């Protein structure tokens, strides 16, 4: 009886401890939610001080991810809104609005009263009615420590003609989410999928909603047939036949405690009206022919002038239980819905330059229009694939494009590039995921994106252009700026504070405020910088931070005195610009250089 009594007492003690821990975690979660709401209220109070429209010429926007890039329906402009940035310690979320004047090659920051709250991973759709409107739904706000997330379910419209924001309050819409997709179909907005994540759980969606642009009302669609499984980050576009195509995407599921496994979907579906009946839709699974994209997540999508769907880049992850290998991509694929076929995008090279040389004309002067010249040769450039292995075992594959040399002894015909051009660097966007795309006047514009080197995230702010009619070469409008990169390792004092937070007394009345973000386990497979639900990426322990300051850290610190500096200059061509460290024998440079775009 004595042994049995001890076992029963031990069991009751374990249950009591578990209940106590559950109560403490719940209390801490409530405190963190209150902190997040207070932070959102603080930012909204700052936005409320804006009383008039202010347009300020400015340099290109700072690096950011999960923003939206849209083409103005009437003007030669691109519109950039929102986004986020992660520097290794803090996540910053934006609600800034920028316009890029294509003809003047100039950026303008536009401050408009009553803007939407700061967000990323939202969806933005431009429609021509009313002088042009930019509609925005959903997205998320992340706390600076990246541990708490608020998913929006609000709907906003920016009236482009009058430069005014308006929140449209309509009931019956989708639940709060990010990573969803939304397109304009006739006089409706059609929304599909997405995900929602809380501190301890997450959910992916495959529901479909329609918003009527005339009546300002939401309705949930219930298509017949078998549709896509729940997912986020998929391709969604309207075909010339009036159907909506869904391709790929990402989802994850819990395989055991604190272990998630992701799925990179590669299936394809059509969502189309049934027999022309109003409000009746149906799903059909399709299997296109041709050169299909390899399975990936984080790819970017745009629609070409001939109504083909364009897919760019992304990342292909190979997941193991304790590691994740990522292969970042920069390839182009086109889907032709008329023929139900995929095509690989191939650039032809700068033929206009060859014709001018054959006619005896001089090369264009250096000050020629940047969008009409390029540095790529006509030959297919060789690729060098290298791997960077971080201390935590993460392997990141980086592709480097080299200039194609002319074979020795081979005569050069009139149609071939001259020696000075044949050996020039190839201008093209480097491998990346989550780039932002927009098409205007038959040109594809690509802004930013990110790639990883070990556990370090490099967020880009470059801008490229590709003429989709000619398909000759990319043009760099804003080149990658190594000086804009920063990565801050967690200091020893921060690590100590995290340990103190985790090692506090179990007594719930011991004075523990319950507000330490570092004391809570990271969300399930959460990416350090808001992944829109499109990847599994566990936050390294060194990235947990209790700092709740939303402002960005000071510029990157460089050695030998500042040990937290990470040598991101090693990811760009030599020589490294001033202000970025090139490494030292005591603290060697990271991995192999990534080929960033440079002048021809």
XYZ file of C-alpha atoms in Angstrom:
600
model
C 0.000 0.000 0.000
C 2.895 2.290 0.739
C 4.392 1.973 -2.770
C 0.973 2.412 -4.389
C 0.329 5.491 -2.333
C 3.667 6.960 -3.374
C 2.896 6.314 -7.076
C -0.541 7.931 -6.794
C 0.976 10.899 -4.986
C 3.679 11.200 -7.675
C 1.039 11.087 -10.419
C -1.049 13.770 -8.757
C 2.108 15.875 -8.364
C 2.885 15.620 -12.094
C -0.662 16.596 -12.996
C -0.495 19.527 -10.627
C 2.822 20.670 -12.105
C 1.449 20.404 -15.663
C -1.681 22.353 -14.736
C 0.445 24.990 -13.049
C 2.671 25.314 -16.100
C -0.369 25.513 -18.392
C -1.807 28.298 -16.250
C 1.495 30.171 -16.303
C 1.848 29.862 -20.090
C -1.753 31.033 -20.535
C -1.110 34.013 -18.295
C 2.047 34.886 -20.215
C 0.217 34.545 -23.541
C -2.503 36.943 -22.384
C 0.141 39.435 -21.279
C 1.932 39.198 -24.636
C -1.349 39.663 -26.505
C -1.971 42.783 -24.447
C 1.539 44.017 -25.296
C 0.872 43.404 -29.001
C -2.455 45.241 -28.884
C -0.779 48.130 -27.066
C 1.906 48.276 -29.751
C -0.698 48.299 -32.525
C -2.614 51.060 -30.724
C 0.614 53.070 -30.435
C 1.252 52.849 -34.174
C -2.356 53.744 -34.972
C -2.047 56.810 -32.753
C 1.027 57.862 -34.740
C -0.854 57.382 -38.020
C -3.737 59.489 -36.685
C -1.432 62.518 -36.588
C -1.318 62.574 -40.401
C -3.831 65.134 -41.605
C -2.814 65.835 -45.204
C -1.273 64.138 -48.206
C 2.500 64.585 -48.356
C 4.514 63.391 -51.375
C 8.280 63.366 -50.914
C 10.868 62.347 -53.538
C 13.080 59.712 -51.958
C 15.718 57.078 -52.639
C 14.541 53.499 -53.280
C 12.714 51.904 -50.321
C 14.685 50.010 -47.708
C 14.830 46.195 -48.012
C 11.571 44.462 -47.157
C 9.613 41.276 -47.694
C 5.971 40.346 -48.230
C 5.001 43.802 -49.470
C 2.689 44.272 -52.462
C 3.795 45.716 -55.807
C 1.026 46.816 -58.165
C 0.838 48.605 -61.511
C -1.212 51.819 -61.646
C -4.104 51.300 -64.107
C -3.709 54.714 -65.771
C -0.291 56.158 -64.956
C 3.219 54.877 -65.668
C 3.677 54.026 -62.007
C 4.214 51.087 -59.699
C 2.731 51.122 -56.177
C 4.559 49.499 -53.254
C 2.758 49.032 -49.937
C 3.608 47.448 -46.586
C 6.064 44.650 -45.931
C 8.448 43.562 -43.195
C 12.170 43.396 -42.441
C 14.084 41.074 -40.107
C 17.658 41.926 -39.059
C 18.438 38.913 -36.899
C 17.036 40.380 -33.699
C 13.890 42.346 -34.521
C 11.078 42.285 -37.038
C 9.858 45.639 -38.381
C 6.488 45.837 -40.135
C 5.523 48.748 -42.396
C 2.471 50.512 -43.791
C 4.461 52.897 -45.962
C 3.256 53.697 -49.471
C 5.731 54.324 -52.301
C 5.278 55.012 -55.996
C 7.872 54.381 -58.698
C 7.640 56.595 -61.802
C 8.720 54.349 -64.654
C 9.543 57.112 -67.150
C 11.451 59.277 -64.681
C 13.060 56.327 -62.867
C 12.167 58.037 -59.577
C 10.675 56.958 -56.234
C 8.213 58.992 -54.157
C 7.029 58.342 -50.611
C 3.316 59.154 -50.294
C 1.889 59.797 -46.835
C -1.916 59.711 -46.791
C -4.150 60.230 -43.718
C -5.963 57.224 -42.208
C -3.792 54.455 -43.701
C -4.286 50.750 -42.957
C -2.355 49.461 -39.931
C 1.141 48.084 -40.505
C 1.078 44.709 -42.206
C 2.794 42.199 -44.442
C 1.751 39.091 -46.413
C -1.499 40.817 -47.423
C -3.013 40.855 -50.912
C -3.454 43.902 -53.134
C -5.530 44.108 -56.331
C -5.854 47.093 -58.681
C -9.118 47.765 -60.552
C -9.754 50.595 -63.049
C -13.151 51.826 -61.815
C -13.503 55.103 -59.982
C -10.314 56.540 -61.453
C -8.334 53.547 -60.233
C -8.577 51.687 -56.927
C -6.107 49.596 -54.941
C -7.920 47.009 -52.786
C -6.115 45.402 -49.835
C -7.291 42.533 -47.667
C -5.799 40.830 -44.622
C -2.157 40.221 -43.836
C -0.408 40.068 -40.511
C 1.467 42.131 -37.963
C 4.383 40.536 -36.100
C 5.747 41.704 -32.769
C 9.361 42.895 -32.944
C 10.567 39.676 -31.314
C 8.755 37.668 -33.993
C 6.867 35.557 -31.479
C 3.369 37.102 -31.579
C 1.213 37.612 -34.675
C -1.980 39.486 -35.356
C -3.857 38.418 -38.493
C -6.070 41.049 -40.086
C -9.494 40.459 -41.658
C -10.072 44.067 -42.708
C -10.666 45.376 -46.216
C -9.250 48.692 -47.449
C -9.364 50.639 -50.685
C -6.966 53.356 -51.835
C -8.692 55.747 -54.229
C -5.814 56.544 -56.564
C -7.431 59.594 -58.174
C -8.039 61.414 -54.881
C -5.244 59.767 -52.839
C -7.542 58.777 -49.987
C -7.709 55.603 -47.912
C -11.082 54.113 -46.973
C -11.826 51.122 -44.769
C -14.761 49.152 -46.164
C -16.710 47.525 -43.340
C -18.603 44.560 -44.744
C -19.763 41.536 -42.768
C -19.564 37.882 -43.747
C -16.017 38.057 -45.072
C -13.042 35.728 -44.589
C -11.494 35.201 -41.169
C -8.187 36.851 -40.312
C -5.327 35.377 -42.362
C -2.170 35.970 -44.333
C -0.532 34.191 -47.259
C -3.898 34.079 -49.056
C -4.396 34.987 -52.731
C -6.868 37.424 -54.320
C -7.662 38.366 -57.933
C -10.088 40.659 -59.740
C -12.726 38.698 -61.677
C -15.209 40.829 -63.627
C -16.592 43.187 -60.948
C -15.657 40.995 -58.014
C -12.644 40.179 -55.882
C -12.149 36.417 -55.499
C -10.095 35.250 -52.494
C -8.672 31.785 -51.811
C -6.733 30.054 -49.024
C -4.163 31.438 -46.617
C -3.269 30.568 -43.049
C -3.601 31.749 -39.454
C -1.090 31.160 -36.685
C -1.372 31.697 -32.964
C 1.171 31.114 -30.229
C 0.400 27.431 -29.915
C -1.372 26.376 -33.112
C -1.917 27.138 -36.798
C -4.485 26.438 -39.503
C -4.428 26.513 -43.317
C -7.473 27.375 -45.419
C -8.941 26.329 -48.768
C -12.135 28.371 -48.611
C -13.254 30.748 -51.373
C -14.896 34.172 -50.936
C -16.192 36.777 -53.374
C -16.499 40.517 -52.739
C -18.880 42.439 -54.988
C -17.365 45.778 -56.039
C -20.817 47.243 -56.763
C -22.709 46.272 -53.610
C -19.682 46.087 -51.274
C -20.817 42.720 -49.900
C -18.988 39.467 -49.145
C -20.282 36.013 -50.013
C -18.739 32.623 -49.381
C -18.593 30.402 -52.449
C -19.171 26.658 -52.186
C -17.769 25.203 -55.422
C -18.774 21.709 -56.453
C -16.176 19.027 -57.105
C -12.915 18.274 -55.332
C -10.744 21.343 -54.923
C -7.260 22.045 -53.578
C -6.325 21.002 -50.060
C -5.744 23.857 -47.568
C -2.644 25.904 -48.430
C -1.086 29.335 -48.627
C 1.328 31.057 -51.014
C -0.148 29.496 -54.162
C -0.464 30.837 -57.700
C -3.863 32.367 -58.456
C -4.646 34.024 -61.782
C -7.506 34.569 -64.223
C -7.359 32.783 -67.578
C -8.485 34.272 -70.935
C -11.489 31.919 -70.789
C -12.691 33.485 -67.534
C -11.638 30.666 -65.218
C -9.360 31.009 -62.200
C -6.298 28.785 -61.995
C -4.727 27.653 -58.707
C -1.252 26.103 -58.734
C 1.067 24.894 -56.005
C 1.349 26.494 -52.601
C 2.502 25.328 -49.209
C 1.069 23.776 -46.063
C 2.398 22.001 -43.003
C 1.107 19.585 -40.454
C 2.146 18.428 -36.997
C 3.820 14.994 -37.145
C 4.703 14.874 -33.448
C 5.118 17.257 -30.546
C 6.975 20.413 -31.660
C 7.792 18.841 -35.051
C 6.075 20.007 -38.247
C 6.471 18.700 -41.762
C 5.802 20.939 -44.749
C 4.368 20.061 -48.155
C 5.282 21.962 -51.319
C 2.231 21.395 -53.490
C 2.555 21.059 -57.268
C -1.045 20.227 -58.222
C -3.230 22.498 -60.354
C -6.961 23.294 -60.363
C -9.465 25.380 -62.295
C -12.217 27.280 -60.523
C -14.900 28.202 -63.036
C -18.567 29.243 -63.185
C -20.948 26.292 -63.678
C -23.156 26.515 -66.768
C -23.091 30.304 -66.605
C -25.210 30.314 -63.450
C -24.661 33.271 -61.172
C -22.779 32.386 -57.986
C -22.367 28.703 -58.925
C -18.771 27.542 -59.212
C -16.994 24.244 -59.666
C -13.507 22.812 -59.151
C -11.698 20.789 -61.823
C -8.242 19.292 -61.397
C -6.016 19.656 -64.463
C -2.672 18.167 -65.480
C -0.841 20.528 -67.839
C 1.761 19.313 -70.327
C 5.137 20.881 -71.011
C 8.116 21.951 -68.875
C 6.508 22.166 -65.439
C 8.233 24.095 -62.636
C 9.994 21.963 -60.056
C 8.167 21.816 -56.690
C 8.906 24.973 -54.702
C 7.479 27.532 -52.322
C 7.901 31.283 -52.108
C 7.565 31.767 -55.866
C 6.192 34.975 -57.390
C 3.410 35.365 -59.951
C 2.348 37.905 -62.584
C 0.180 37.909 -65.725
C 1.758 38.698 -69.107
C 0.213 40.912 -71.838
C -0.975 37.807 -73.731
C -2.732 36.529 -70.579
C -0.199 33.839 -69.748
C 0.698 33.323 -66.096
C 4.331 33.965 -65.240
C 6.106 32.252 -62.344
C 9.511 33.403 -61.047
C 11.997 31.932 -58.574
C 11.200 30.515 -55.158
C 12.953 28.001 -52.959
C 12.965 24.215 -52.971
C 13.382 22.833 -49.449
C 14.611 19.378 -48.574
C 13.458 18.734 -45.034
C 15.029 16.394 -42.541
C 13.950 16.102 -38.930
C 16.788 18.280 -37.675
C 17.790 20.250 -40.790
C 16.470 22.095 -43.810
C 18.338 22.477 -47.089
C 17.147 25.279 -49.346
C 17.855 25.686 -53.061
C 16.919 29.235 -54.088
C 15.887 29.729 -57.715
C 15.708 32.507 -60.317
C 14.120 30.702 -63.256
C 11.099 31.804 -65.284
C 8.109 29.654 -66.263
C 4.991 30.519 -68.253
C 1.613 28.782 -68.124
C -0.546 29.023 -71.254
C -4.125 28.280 -70.181
C -5.347 28.164 -73.792
C -3.081 25.197 -74.506
C -2.936 23.963 -70.888
C 0.844 23.848 -71.125
C 3.900 25.050 -69.203
C 6.892 26.645 -70.933
C 10.328 27.426 -69.549
C 11.263 31.094 -69.993
C 14.364 31.496 -72.171
C 16.014 34.860 -72.866
C 17.259 35.517 -76.405
C 20.085 37.919 -75.611
C 20.622 41.511 -76.795
C 19.905 41.150 -80.524
C 19.490 44.900 -80.969
C 23.173 45.358 -80.101
C 24.215 42.808 -82.733
C 22.183 44.499 -85.462
C 23.710 47.868 -84.651
C 27.231 46.440 -84.915
C 26.463 44.801 -88.263
C 25.250 48.149 -89.581
C 28.429 49.822 -88.441
C 26.767 51.900 -85.753
C 28.555 52.816 -82.571
C 27.504 51.299 -79.303
C 24.992 53.206 -77.265
C 26.489 55.827 -74.952
C 26.731 55.022 -71.289
C 23.906 57.414 -70.439
C 21.327 55.640 -72.607
C 18.010 54.645 -71.165
C 18.614 51.934 -68.566
C 15.526 50.039 -69.618
C 16.771 49.725 -73.237
C 20.275 48.422 -72.586
C 21.684 45.439 -70.814
C 24.921 43.600 -70.106
C 23.992 40.019 -70.959
C 25.718 38.193 -73.799
C 23.887 36.042 -76.315
C 25.589 32.868 -75.150
C 24.031 30.720 -72.477
C 26.148 31.512 -69.393
C 27.569 28.628 -67.349
C 26.358 28.175 -63.805
C 28.421 27.325 -60.730
C 26.429 25.815 -57.886
C 27.991 26.170 -54.439
C 26.826 25.203 -50.991
C 27.081 27.222 -47.792
C 27.002 25.199 -44.565
C 26.212 27.123 -41.389
C 27.255 26.148 -37.886
C 23.798 24.746 -37.199
C 24.119 22.367 -40.147
C 21.750 24.221 -42.473
C 22.856 23.912 -46.099
C 21.955 26.681 -48.561
C 22.682 26.228 -52.255
C 23.697 29.422 -54.081
C 23.898 29.600 -57.856
C 26.535 31.863 -59.398
C 26.267 32.828 -63.062
C 29.577 33.321 -64.875
C 30.244 35.068 -68.148
C 30.636 32.697 -71.095
C 34.157 32.906 -72.613
C 34.757 32.622 -76.357
C 36.358 29.225 -77.195
C 40.038 29.516 -78.135
C 40.764 29.485 -81.835
C 37.151 29.934 -82.865
C 36.605 32.813 -85.309
C 34.072 35.383 -84.284
C 31.366 36.040 -86.856
C 29.768 39.397 -87.462
C 26.702 38.319 -85.529
C 28.612 37.364 -82.387
C 29.322 39.714 -79.546
C 32.539 41.652 -79.550
C 35.193 40.450 -77.052
C 34.512 43.253 -74.600
C 30.817 42.330 -74.406
C 31.223 38.545 -74.520
C 33.208 38.667 -71.296
C 30.894 41.095 -69.480
C 28.851 40.108 -66.453
C 25.354 38.772 -66.964
C 22.697 41.100 -65.578
C 19.865 39.168 -63.984
C 18.153 38.842 -60.598
C 19.994 36.449 -58.324
C 18.258 33.364 -56.910
C 15.632 34.377 -54.370
C 12.191 33.714 -52.961
C 9.243 36.023 -52.310
C 10.176 38.636 -54.911
C 7.426 41.149 -55.753
C 6.283 41.317 -59.394
C 4.207 43.713 -61.493
C 3.642 44.089 -65.248
C 3.208 47.460 -66.969
C 3.284 48.189 -70.714
C 4.521 44.690 -71.443
C 7.455 44.937 -69.060
C 7.931 42.760 -66.000
C 9.212 44.599 -62.913
C 10.804 42.588 -60.109
C 11.499 44.094 -56.701
C 13.419 42.577 -53.808
C 12.961 39.169 -52.282
C 15.279 37.213 -50.012
C 17.729 34.349 -49.818
C 19.418 32.637 -46.899
C 23.022 31.896 -46.045
C 23.046 29.480 -43.148
C 20.745 30.919 -40.478
C 21.203 34.428 -41.877
C 18.537 36.035 -44.013
C 19.512 38.507 -46.730
C 16.616 40.791 -47.671
C 16.963 42.544 -51.030
C 15.749 45.899 -52.350
C 16.916 45.742 -55.964
C 14.665 46.426 -58.954
C 14.856 44.686 -62.350
C 12.965 45.023 -65.609
C 12.368 42.533 -68.442
C 10.622 43.304 -71.739
C 8.182 40.407 -72.108
C 7.642 41.090 -75.813
C 11.322 40.886 -76.722
C 12.457 38.444 -73.985
C 16.053 39.511 -74.557
C 17.654 40.435 -71.236
C 17.086 41.774 -67.742
C 17.920 45.377 -66.922
C 18.982 46.433 -63.428
C 17.138 49.655 -62.514
C 18.175 49.603 -58.848
C 21.123 47.371 -58.058
C 21.623 45.431 -54.846
C 23.148 47.625 -52.155
C 25.402 45.707 -49.752
C 25.421 48.744 -47.475
C 21.690 48.274 -46.868
C 22.258 44.808 -45.401
C 22.522 44.213 -41.694
C 22.448 41.175 -39.491
C 22.695 41.420 -35.737
C 23.616 38.385 -33.705
C 22.153 38.139 -30.232
C 24.533 39.435 -27.585
C 25.564 37.485 -24.506
C 23.513 39.765 -22.242
C 20.375 39.010 -24.261
C 21.076 35.281 -24.071
C 21.492 35.575 -20.292
C 18.211 37.463 -19.999
C 16.443 34.742 -21.990
C 17.871 32.081 -19.688
C 16.727 34.065 -16.669
C 13.243 34.381 -18.174
C 13.013 30.642 -18.795
C 14.503 29.695 -15.455
C 12.200 31.732 -13.234
C 10.327 30.431 -10.214
C 7.352 28.144 -10.758
C 5.392 30.077 -8.179
C 2.773 32.053 -10.083
C 2.713 34.644 -7.315
C 6.484 35.096 -7.128
C 6.419 38.435 -8.928
C 6.808 37.048 -12.480
C 5.139 39.546 -14.784
C 4.584 36.893 -17.446
C 5.496 39.337 -20.200
C 8.836 37.983 -21.405
C 8.548 37.030 -25.062
C 11.743 35.025 -24.813
C 10.220 32.737 -22.205
C 7.685 31.343 -24.660
C 8.552 28.633 -27.137
C 8.546 29.830 -30.752
C 5.439 29.206 -32.807
C 5.285 25.999 -34.854
C 7.954 26.216 -37.535
C 7.716 29.958 -37.702
C 10.118 31.720 -40.045
C 12.134 34.533 -38.488
C 10.596 37.113 -40.818
C 6.969 36.235 -41.398
C 6.850 33.397 -43.893
C 3.242 33.807 -45.064
C 2.815 30.160 -44.180
C 4.914 29.094 -47.164
C 7.877 27.409 -45.435
C 8.841 25.490 -42.326
C 11.736 27.301 -40.730
C 12.357 26.986 -37.017
C 13.761 30.069 -35.355
C 17.327 29.412 -34.118
C 17.626 29.819 -30.366
C 20.029 32.724 -30.841
C 17.259 34.706 -32.536
C 14.810 34.778 -29.638
C 14.710 38.335 -28.376
C 12.785 40.120 -25.639
C 13.252 43.527 -27.227
C 9.840 45.078 -27.952
C 11.143 48.164 -29.749
C 9.749 48.480 -33.259
C 12.443 50.778 -34.642
C 15.260 49.261 -36.695
C 18.659 48.761 -35.109
C 21.592 51.024 -35.957
C 23.462 50.239 -39.201
C 25.576 47.111 -39.353
C 28.538 47.197 -37.025
C 31.893 46.045 -38.374
C 34.866 44.258 -36.867
C 37.361 44.080 -35.330
C 35.622 45.820 -32.410
C 31.979 44.818 -32.903
C 31.703 41.065 -32.604
C 27.938 40.841 -33.369
C 28.617 41.907 -36.981
C 27.990 39.282 -39.668
C 30.096 39.701 -42.782
C 27.330 40.120 -45.339
C 29.836 41.865 -47.593
C 31.083 38.387 -48.453
C 27.796 37.762 -50.257
C 28.507 40.555 -52.738
C 31.294 41.125 -55.278
C 34.651 42.462 -54.089
C 35.756 44.937 -53.067
C 33.359 45.347 -50.170
C 31.927 48.866 -49.846
C 32.980 51.056 -46.998
C 31.067 50.358 -43.802
C 30.877 46.599 -44.410
C 33.442 44.217 -43.050
C 35.336 41.909 -45.368
C 36.185 39.348 -42.707
C 39.337 38.491 -40.813
C 41.381 35.377 -39.955
C 39.796 35.379 -36.504
C 36.275 35.727 -37.926
C 36.291 34.464 -41.522
C 33.837 35.580 -44.156
C 30.663 33.568 -44.588
C 30.577 30.988 -47.374
C 31.102 31.693 -51.064
C 30.266 35.047 -52.705
C 26.839 35.393 -54.254
C 26.906 36.985 -57.710
C 25.086 40.282 -57.292
C 24.236 42.341 -60.378
C 26.845 44.856 -61.448
C 27.279 47.379 -64.241
C 28.178 45.927 -67.661
